[in-house]
Coordinates of C-alpha atoms and ligand atoms in Angstrom, one line a residue:
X1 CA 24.4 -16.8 0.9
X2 CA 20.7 -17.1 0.7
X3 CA 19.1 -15.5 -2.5
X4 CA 16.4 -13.6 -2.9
X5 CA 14.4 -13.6 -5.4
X6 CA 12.8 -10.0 -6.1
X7 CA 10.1 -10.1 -9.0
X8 CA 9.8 -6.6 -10.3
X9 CA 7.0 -5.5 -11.9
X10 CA 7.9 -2.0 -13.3
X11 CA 4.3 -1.3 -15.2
X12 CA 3.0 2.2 -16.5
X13 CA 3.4 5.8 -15.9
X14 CA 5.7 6.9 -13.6
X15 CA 6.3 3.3 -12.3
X16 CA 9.6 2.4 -14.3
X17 CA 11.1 5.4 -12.6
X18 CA 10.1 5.4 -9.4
X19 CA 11.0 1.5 -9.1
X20 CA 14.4 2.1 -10.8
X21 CA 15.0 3.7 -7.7
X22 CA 13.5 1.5 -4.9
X23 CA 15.3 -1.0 -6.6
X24 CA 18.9 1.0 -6.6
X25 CA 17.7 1.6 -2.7
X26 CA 17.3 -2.8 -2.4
X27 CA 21.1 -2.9 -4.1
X28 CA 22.5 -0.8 -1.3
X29 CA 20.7 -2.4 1.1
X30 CA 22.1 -5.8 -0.1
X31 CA 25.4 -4.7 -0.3
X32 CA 25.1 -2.9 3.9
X33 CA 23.6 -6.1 5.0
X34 CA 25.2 -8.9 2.8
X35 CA 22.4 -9.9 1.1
X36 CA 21.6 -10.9 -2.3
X37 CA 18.6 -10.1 -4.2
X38 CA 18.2 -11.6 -7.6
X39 CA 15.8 -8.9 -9.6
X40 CA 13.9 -10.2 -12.6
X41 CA 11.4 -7.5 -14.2
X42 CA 8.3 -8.7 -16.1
X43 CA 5.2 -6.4 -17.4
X44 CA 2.1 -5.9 -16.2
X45 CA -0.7 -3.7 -17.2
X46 CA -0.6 -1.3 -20.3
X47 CA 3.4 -3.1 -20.8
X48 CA 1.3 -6.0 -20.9
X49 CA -1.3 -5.0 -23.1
X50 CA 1.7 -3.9 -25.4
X51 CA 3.9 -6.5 -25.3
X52 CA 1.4 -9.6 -24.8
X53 CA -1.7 -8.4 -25.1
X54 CA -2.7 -9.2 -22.0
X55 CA -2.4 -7.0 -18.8
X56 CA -1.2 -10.2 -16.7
X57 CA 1.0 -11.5 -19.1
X58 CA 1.4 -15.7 -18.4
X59 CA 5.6 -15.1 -18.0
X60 CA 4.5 -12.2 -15.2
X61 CA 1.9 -14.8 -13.8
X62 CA 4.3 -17.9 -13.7
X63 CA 6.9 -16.1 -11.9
X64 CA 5.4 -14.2 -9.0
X65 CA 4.0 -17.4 -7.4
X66 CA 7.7 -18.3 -7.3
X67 CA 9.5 -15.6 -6.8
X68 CA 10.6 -14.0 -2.4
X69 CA 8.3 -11.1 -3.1
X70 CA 6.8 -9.1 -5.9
X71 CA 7.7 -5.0 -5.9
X72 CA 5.0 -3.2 -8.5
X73 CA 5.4 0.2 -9.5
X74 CA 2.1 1.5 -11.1
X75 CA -0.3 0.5 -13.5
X76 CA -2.8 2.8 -15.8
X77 CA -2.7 3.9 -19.1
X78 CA -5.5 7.0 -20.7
X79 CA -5.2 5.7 -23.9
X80 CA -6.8 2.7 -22.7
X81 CA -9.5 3.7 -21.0
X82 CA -12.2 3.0 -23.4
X83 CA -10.6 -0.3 -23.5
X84 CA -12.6 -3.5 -23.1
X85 CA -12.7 -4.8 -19.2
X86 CA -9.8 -7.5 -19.9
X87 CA -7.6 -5.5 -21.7
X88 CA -7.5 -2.6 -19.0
X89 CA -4.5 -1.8 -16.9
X90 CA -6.5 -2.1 -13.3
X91 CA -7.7 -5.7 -14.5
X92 CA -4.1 -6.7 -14.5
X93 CA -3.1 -5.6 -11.1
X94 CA -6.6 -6.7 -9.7
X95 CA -5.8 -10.3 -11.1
X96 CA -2.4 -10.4 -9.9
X97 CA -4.0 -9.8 -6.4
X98 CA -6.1 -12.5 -6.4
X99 CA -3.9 -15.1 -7.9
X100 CA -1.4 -13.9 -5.0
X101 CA -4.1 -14.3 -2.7
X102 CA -3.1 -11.1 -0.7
X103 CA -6.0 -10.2 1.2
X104 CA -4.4 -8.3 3.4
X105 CA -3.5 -4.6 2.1
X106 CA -1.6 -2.4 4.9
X107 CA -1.2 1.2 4.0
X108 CA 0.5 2.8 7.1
X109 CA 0.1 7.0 6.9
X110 CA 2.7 8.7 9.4
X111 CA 3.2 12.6 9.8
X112 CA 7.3 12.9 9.0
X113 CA 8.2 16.1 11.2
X114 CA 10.1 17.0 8.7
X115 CA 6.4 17.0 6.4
X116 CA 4.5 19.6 8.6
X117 CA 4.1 22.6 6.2
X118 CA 3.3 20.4 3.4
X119 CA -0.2 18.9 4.8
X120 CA -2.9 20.7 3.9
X121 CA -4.0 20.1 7.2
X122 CA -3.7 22.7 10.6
X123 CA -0.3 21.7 12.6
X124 CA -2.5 20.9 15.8
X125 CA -4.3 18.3 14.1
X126 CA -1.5 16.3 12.5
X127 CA 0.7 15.9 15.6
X128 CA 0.5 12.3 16.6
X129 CA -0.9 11.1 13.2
X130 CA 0.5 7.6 12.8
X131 CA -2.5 5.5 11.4
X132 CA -2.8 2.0 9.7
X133 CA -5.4 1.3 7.1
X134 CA -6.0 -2.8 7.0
X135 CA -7.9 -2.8 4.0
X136 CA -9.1 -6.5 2.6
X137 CA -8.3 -6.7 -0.9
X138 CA -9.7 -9.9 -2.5
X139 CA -13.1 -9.4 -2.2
X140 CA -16.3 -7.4 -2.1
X141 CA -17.4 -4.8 -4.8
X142 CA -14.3 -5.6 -6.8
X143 CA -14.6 -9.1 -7.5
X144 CA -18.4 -10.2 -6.6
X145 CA -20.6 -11.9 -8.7
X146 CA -22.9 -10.9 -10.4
X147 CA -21.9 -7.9 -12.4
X148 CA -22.1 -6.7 -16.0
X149 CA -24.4 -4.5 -17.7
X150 CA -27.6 -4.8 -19.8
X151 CA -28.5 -1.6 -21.9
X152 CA -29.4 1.0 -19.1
X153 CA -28.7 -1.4 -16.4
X154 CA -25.5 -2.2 -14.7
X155 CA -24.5 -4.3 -11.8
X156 CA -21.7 -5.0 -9.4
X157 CA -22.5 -7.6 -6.2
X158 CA -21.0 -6.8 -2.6
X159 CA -20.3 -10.0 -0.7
X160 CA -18.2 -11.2 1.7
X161 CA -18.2 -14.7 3.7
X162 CA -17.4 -14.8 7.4
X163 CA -13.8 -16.3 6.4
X164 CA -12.8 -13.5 4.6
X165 CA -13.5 -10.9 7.2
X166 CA -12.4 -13.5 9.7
X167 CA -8.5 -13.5 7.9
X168 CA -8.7 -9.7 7.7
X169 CA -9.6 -8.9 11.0
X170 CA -6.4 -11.1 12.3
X171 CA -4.2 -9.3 10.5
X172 CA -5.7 -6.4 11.3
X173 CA -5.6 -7.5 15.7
X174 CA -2.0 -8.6 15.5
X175 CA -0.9 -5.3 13.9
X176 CA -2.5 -3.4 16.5
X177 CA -0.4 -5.0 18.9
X178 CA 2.4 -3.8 18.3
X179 CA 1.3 -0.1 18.0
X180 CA -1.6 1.8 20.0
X181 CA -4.0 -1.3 20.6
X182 CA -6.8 0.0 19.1
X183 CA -9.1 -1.1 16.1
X184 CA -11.5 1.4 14.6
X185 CA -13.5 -1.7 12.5
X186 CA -15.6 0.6 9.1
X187 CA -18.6 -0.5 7.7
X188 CA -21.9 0.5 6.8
X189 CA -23.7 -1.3 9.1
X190 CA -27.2 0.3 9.3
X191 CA -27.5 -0.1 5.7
X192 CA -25.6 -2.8 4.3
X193 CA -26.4 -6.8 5.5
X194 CA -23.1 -7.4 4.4
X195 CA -21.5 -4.8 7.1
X196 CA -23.8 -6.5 9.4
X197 CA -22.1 -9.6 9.0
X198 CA -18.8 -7.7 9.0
X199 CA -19.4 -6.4 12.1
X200 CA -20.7 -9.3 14.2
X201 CA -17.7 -11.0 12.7
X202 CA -15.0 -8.7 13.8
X203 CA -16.1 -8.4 17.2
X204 CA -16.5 -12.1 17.6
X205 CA -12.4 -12.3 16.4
X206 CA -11.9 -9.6 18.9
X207 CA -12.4 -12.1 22.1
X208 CA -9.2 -13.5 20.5
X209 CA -7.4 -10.0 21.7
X210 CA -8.7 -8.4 24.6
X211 CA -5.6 -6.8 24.8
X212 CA -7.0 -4.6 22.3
X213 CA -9.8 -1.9 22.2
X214 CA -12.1 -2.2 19.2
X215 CA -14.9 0.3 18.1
X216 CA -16.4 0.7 15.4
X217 CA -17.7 3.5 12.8
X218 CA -19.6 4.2 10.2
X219 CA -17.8 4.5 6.7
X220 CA -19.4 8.3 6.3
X221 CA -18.0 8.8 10.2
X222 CA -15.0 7.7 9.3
X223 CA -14.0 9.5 6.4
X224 CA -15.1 12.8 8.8
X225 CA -12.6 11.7 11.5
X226 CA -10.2 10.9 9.7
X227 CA -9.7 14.6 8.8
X228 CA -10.9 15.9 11.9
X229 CA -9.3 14.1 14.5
X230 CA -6.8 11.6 12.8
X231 CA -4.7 11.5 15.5
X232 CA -7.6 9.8 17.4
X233 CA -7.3 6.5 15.1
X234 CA -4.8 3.6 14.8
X235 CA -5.7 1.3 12.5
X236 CA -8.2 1.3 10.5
X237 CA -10.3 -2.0 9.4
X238 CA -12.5 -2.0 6.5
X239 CA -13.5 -3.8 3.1
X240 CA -11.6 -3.5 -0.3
X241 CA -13.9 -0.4 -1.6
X242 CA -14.2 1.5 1.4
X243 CA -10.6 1.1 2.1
X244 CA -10.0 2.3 -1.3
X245 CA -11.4 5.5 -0.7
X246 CA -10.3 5.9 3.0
X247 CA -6.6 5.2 1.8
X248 CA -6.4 8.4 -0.2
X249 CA -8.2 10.4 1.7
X250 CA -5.6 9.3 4.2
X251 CA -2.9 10.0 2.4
X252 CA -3.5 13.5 1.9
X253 CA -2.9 14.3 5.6
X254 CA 0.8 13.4 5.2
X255 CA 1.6 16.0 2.6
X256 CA 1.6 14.2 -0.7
X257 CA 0.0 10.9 -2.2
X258 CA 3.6 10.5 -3.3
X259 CA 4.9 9.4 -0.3
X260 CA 3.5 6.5 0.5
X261 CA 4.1 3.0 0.6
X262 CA 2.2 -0.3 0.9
X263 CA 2.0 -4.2 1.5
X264 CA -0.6 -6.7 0.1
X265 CA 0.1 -9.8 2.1
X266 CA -1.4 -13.1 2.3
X267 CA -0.4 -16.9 1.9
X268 CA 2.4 -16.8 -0.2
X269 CA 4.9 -14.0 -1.6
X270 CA 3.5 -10.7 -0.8
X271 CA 2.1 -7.9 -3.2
X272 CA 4.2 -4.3 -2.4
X273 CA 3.2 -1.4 -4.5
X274 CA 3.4 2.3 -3.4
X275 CA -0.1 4.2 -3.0
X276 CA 0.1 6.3 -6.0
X277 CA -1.0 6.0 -9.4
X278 CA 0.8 5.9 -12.9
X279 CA 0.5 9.6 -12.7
X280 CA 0.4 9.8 -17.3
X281 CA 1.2 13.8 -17.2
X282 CA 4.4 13.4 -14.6
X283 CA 5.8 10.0 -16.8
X284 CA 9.0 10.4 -17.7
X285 CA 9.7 14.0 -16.6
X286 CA 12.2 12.7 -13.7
X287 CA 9.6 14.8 -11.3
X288 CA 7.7 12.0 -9.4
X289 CA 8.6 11.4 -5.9
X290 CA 10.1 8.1 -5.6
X291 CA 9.7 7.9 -1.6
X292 CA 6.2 6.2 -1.5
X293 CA 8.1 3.2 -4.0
X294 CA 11.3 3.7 -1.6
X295 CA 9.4 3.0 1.5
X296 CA 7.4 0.5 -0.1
X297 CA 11.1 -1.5 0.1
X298 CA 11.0 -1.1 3.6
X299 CA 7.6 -3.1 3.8
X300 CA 9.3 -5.7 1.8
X301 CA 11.7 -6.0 3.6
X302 CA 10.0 -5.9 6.8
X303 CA 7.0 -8.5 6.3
X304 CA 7.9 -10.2 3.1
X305 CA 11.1 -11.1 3.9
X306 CA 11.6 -10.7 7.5
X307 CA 14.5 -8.2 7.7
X308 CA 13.6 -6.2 10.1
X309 CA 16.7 -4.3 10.4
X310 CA 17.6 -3.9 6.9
X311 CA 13.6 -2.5 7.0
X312 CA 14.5 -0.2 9.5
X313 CA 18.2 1.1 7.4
X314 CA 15.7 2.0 4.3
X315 CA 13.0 3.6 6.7
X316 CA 16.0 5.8 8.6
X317 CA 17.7 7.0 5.6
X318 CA 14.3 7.9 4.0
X319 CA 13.9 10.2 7.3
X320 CA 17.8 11.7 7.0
X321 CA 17.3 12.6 3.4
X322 CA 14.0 14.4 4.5
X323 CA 15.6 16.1 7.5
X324 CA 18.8 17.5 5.4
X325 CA 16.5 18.9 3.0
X326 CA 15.7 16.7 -0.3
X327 CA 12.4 17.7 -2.0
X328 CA 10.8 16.6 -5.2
X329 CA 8.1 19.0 -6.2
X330 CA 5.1 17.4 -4.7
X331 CA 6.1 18.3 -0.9
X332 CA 8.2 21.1 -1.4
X333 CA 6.7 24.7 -0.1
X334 CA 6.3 27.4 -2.2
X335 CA 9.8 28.8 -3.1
X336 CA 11.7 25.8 -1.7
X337 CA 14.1 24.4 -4.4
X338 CA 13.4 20.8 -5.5
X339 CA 15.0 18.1 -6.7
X340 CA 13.9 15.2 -8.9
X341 CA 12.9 11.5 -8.8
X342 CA 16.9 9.9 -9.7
X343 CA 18.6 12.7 -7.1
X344 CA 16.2 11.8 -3.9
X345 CA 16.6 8.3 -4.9
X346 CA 20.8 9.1 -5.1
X347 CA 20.2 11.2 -1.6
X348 CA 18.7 7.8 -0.2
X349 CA 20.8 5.3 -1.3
X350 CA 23.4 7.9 0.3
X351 CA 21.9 7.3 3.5
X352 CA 21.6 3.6 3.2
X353 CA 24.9 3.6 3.9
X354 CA 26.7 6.4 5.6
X355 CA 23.7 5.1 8.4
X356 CA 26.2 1.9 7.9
X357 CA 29.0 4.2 9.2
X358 CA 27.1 5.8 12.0
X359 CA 26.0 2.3 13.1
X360 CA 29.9 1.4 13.8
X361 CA 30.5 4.7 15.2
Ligands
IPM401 C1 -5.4 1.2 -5.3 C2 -5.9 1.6 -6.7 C3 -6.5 0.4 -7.4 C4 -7.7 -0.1 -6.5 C5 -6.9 0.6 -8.8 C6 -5.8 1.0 -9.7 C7 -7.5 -0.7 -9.4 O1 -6.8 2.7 -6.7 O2 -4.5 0.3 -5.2 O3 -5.9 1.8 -4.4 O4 -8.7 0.5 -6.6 O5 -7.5 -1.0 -5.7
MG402 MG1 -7.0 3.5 -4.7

């Protein structure tokens, strides 16, 4: 039997827990499908800053480029936010990205059915919300050069080169395919030369699929529609900042930031990591909703390892749990009893395999 080797990368906050129970979810999946993962768990941001002094510890760094895949929990510590830039948390996971090279960062937000009462949004407006935000996430404001400060002055440099938004857009065209064939491209176009180039860039790549429609909006537009109308967008294209702050607006539509999952692709082993944050007040209170790291699995499974069914097993219990009635505290309505992060991670794994059962029935 083929193993798999699974780098886990538990980090700060409320990531230990919520991982401990993607990675329980991986097991059962391993043991429906015959597979064998091989976990190994290394630190990474304020663990790292603890244990090595260094928020991308050289043992984290050495095996990630070797390892199938690499599942992250969260990264973010308070008491180091006065910290110097390269002892911080977020340097360590915006390091790992680049030495991954994933430039590709997929954050799918769906409406669950099962989730209508706990969007903040009208009814009418979520039905049909299934949206993908492509979101290119080794470049621009995050890693341009130059930046620094100088007394009262500081500085950070947007750039991008036509290969960049060239690799993104791809990614971006091919996804579409197999959804609603649209691309809604964001930029800031008639400001920013760089969204210029963005924009002449993506619609040259477009010739490539003209099986696909592609508009494109304003970042300001955008983040308008995407609470007004979201049901009127597939996915989503955009730079690393914008797609930063378009991802969480996004993920407010489906009822909780808790909920979802993404992917951080690129040439080698891919980057999977729920949406959320370390969440410091929720840490170790068994309260934090372990579905966004659960369905983060799914993505795992589905485009870093290529296991579309297993991918499909995780994503279908995920929905079975939510339809018989498991809550954690984010999503559940006022009044409605909840349950915490270990029990929806045991009502899960559950469904991993009585979906087995079903299957053969
Ligand atoms: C995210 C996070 C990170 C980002 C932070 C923690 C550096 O907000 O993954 O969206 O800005 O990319
Ligand atoms: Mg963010």
């Amino acid at each position: 039997m083929k193993r798999l080797s699974i780098a886990v990368l538990p980090g700060d906050g409320i990531g230990p827990e919520v991982i401990a129970q993607a990675v329980r979810v991986l097991e059962a999946v391993g043991e429906r499908f015959d597979l064998c993962f091989e976990f190994a768990r290394y630190p990474i941001g304020a663990a790292g800053v603890a244990l090595a002094n260094d928020p991308l510890p050289a043992v984290t760094r050495n095996a990630v480029v070797h390892s199938d895949a690499v599942l992250l929990g969260a990264v973010g510590d308070p008491a180091l936010d006065g910290a110097p830039r390269e002892l911080r948390p977020e340097t360590g996971l915006l390091a790992l990205r680049k030495l991954l090279k994933v430039y590709a960062n997929l954050r799918p937000v769906a409406m669950r059915p099962a989730l209508l009462a706990a969007s903040p949004l009208k009814a009418d407006r979520l039905h049909g919300v299934d949206l993908l935000v492509v979101r290119e996430l080794t470049g621009g404001l995050y890693y341009g050069e130059p930046r620094g400060r100088n007394g009262t002055t500081a500085v950070n440099t947007l750039v991008y080169t036509t290969a960049e938004i060239e690799r993104v857009a791809r990614v971006a065209f091919a996804a579409a395919r197999d959804r609603k064939r649209l691309v809604t491209s964001v930029d800031k176009a008639n400001v920013l030369e760089v969204s210029q180039l963005w924009r002449e860039t993506v619609t040259k790549i477009a010739r490539d699929y003209p099986d696909v429609r592609l508009e494109h909006a304003y970042v300001d537009t955008a983040a308008m529609r995407l609470v007004a109308e979201p049901a009127s967008l597939d996915v989503v294209l955009t730079e690393n900042m914008f797609g930063d702050i378009l991802s969480d607006e996004a993920a407010v539509l489906a009822g909780s930031l808790g909920l979802l999952p993404s992917a951080s692709l690129g040439p080698g082993p891919g980057l999977f990591e729920p949406v959320h944050g370390s969440a410091p007040p929720l840490a170790g209170r068994d309260v934090a909703n372990p579905i966004g790291a659960i369905a983060t699995v799914a993505l795992l499974l589905r485009h870093g390892l290529r296991l579309a069914e297993a991918a499909d097993a995780v994503d279908a219990a995920i929905a079975a749990a939510l339809d018989a009635g498991a809550r954690t505290r984010d999503i559940a309505l006022p009044g409605e009893p909840s349950i915490g992060t270990a029990e929806m991670g045991d009502r899960i794994v559950e469904h991993v395999f009585s979906g087995a059962v079903e299957g053969l029935a």
